[in-house]
Coordinates of C-alpha atoms in Angstrom, one line a residue:
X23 CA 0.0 0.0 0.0
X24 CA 3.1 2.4 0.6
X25 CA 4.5 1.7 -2.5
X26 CA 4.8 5.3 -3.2
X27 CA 6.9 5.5 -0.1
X28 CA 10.1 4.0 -1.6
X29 CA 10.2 6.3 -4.8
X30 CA 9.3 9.8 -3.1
X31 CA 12.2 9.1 -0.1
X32 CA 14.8 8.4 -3.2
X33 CA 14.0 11.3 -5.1
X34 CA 12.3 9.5 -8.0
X35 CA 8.9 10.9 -7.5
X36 CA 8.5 14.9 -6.4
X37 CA 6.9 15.6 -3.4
X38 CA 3.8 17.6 -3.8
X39 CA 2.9 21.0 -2.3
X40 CA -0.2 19.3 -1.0
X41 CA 1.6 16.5 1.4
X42 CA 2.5 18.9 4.6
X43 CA -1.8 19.8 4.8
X44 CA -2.6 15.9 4.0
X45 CA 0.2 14.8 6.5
X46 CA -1.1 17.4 8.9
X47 CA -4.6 16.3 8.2
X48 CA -3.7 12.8 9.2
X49 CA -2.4 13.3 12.0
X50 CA -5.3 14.9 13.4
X51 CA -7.4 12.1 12.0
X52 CA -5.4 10.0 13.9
X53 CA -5.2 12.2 17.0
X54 CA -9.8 12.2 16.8
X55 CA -10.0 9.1 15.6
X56 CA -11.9 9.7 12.8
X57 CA -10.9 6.4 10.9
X58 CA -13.8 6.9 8.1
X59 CA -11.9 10.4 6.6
X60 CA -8.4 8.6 7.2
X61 CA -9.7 5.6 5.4
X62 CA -11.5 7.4 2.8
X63 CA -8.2 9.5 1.7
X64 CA -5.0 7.8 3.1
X65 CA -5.0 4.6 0.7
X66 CA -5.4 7.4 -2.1
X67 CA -2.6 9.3 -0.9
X68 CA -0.2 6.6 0.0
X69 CA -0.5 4.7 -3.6
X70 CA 0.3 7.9 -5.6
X71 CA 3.0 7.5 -7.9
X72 CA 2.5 10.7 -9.2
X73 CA 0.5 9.7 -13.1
X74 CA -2.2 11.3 -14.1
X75 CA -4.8 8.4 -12.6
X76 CA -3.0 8.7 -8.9
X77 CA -3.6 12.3 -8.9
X78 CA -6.9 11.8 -9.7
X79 CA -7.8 9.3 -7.2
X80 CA -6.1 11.5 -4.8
X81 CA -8.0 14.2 -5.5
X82 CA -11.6 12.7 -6.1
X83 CA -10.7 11.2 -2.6
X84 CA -10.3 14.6 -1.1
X85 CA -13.4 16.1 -2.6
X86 CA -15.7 13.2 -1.5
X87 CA -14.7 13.8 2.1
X88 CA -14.5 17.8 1.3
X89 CA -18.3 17.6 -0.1
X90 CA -19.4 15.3 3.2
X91 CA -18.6 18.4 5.4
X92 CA -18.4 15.8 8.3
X93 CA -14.9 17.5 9.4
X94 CA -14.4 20.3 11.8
X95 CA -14.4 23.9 10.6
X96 CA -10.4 24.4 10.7
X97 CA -9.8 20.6 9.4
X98 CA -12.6 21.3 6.2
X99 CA -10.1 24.6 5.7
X100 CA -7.1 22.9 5.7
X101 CA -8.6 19.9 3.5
X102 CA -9.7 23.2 0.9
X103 CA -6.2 24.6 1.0
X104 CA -4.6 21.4 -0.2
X105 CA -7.4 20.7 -2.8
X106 CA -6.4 23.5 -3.9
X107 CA -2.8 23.2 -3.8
X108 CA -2.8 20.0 -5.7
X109 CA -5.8 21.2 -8.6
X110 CA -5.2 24.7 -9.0
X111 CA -8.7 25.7 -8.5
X112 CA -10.3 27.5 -5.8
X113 CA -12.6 25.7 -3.0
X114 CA -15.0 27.1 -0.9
X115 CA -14.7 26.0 2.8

């Protein structure tokens, strides 16, 4: 599942702008406990190699839980910001 692991700690794949909000994010996932928006968008973010389909499964990953507006007000801003940082478009929090 952490495939992508190997390749972005060599060098081979570029780390994204997006990966210190997701990695944030997580953390406070973790920290809650909410399991169903860590399970929703860490398999996503963990198998992306960086083509075209990883990004978007990544991103379709982060919208779905974006749209379900189940997260806390700073956590839904954050989740925004790096929408945004990884599609180039604006979100609305």
């Amino acid at each position: 599942m952490a495939i992508a692991e190997g390749p972005r700690s060599t060098g081979a794949s570029r780390s994204r702008d997006a990966d210190a909000l997701l990695t944030a994010l997580f953390a406070r996932f973790c920290e809650r406990g909410d399991l169903k928006a860590l399970g929703l968008m860490l398999p996503a973010y963990l198998t992306d190699l960086g083509t075209e389909d990883d990004r978007v499964r990544l991103t379709t990953a982060l919208h779905m839980v974006h749209a379900a507006r189940w997260l806390p007000d700073d956590e839904q801003h954050i989740l925004g910001a790096a929408i945004s940082t990884l599609t180039g478009a604006v979100t609305t929090t």
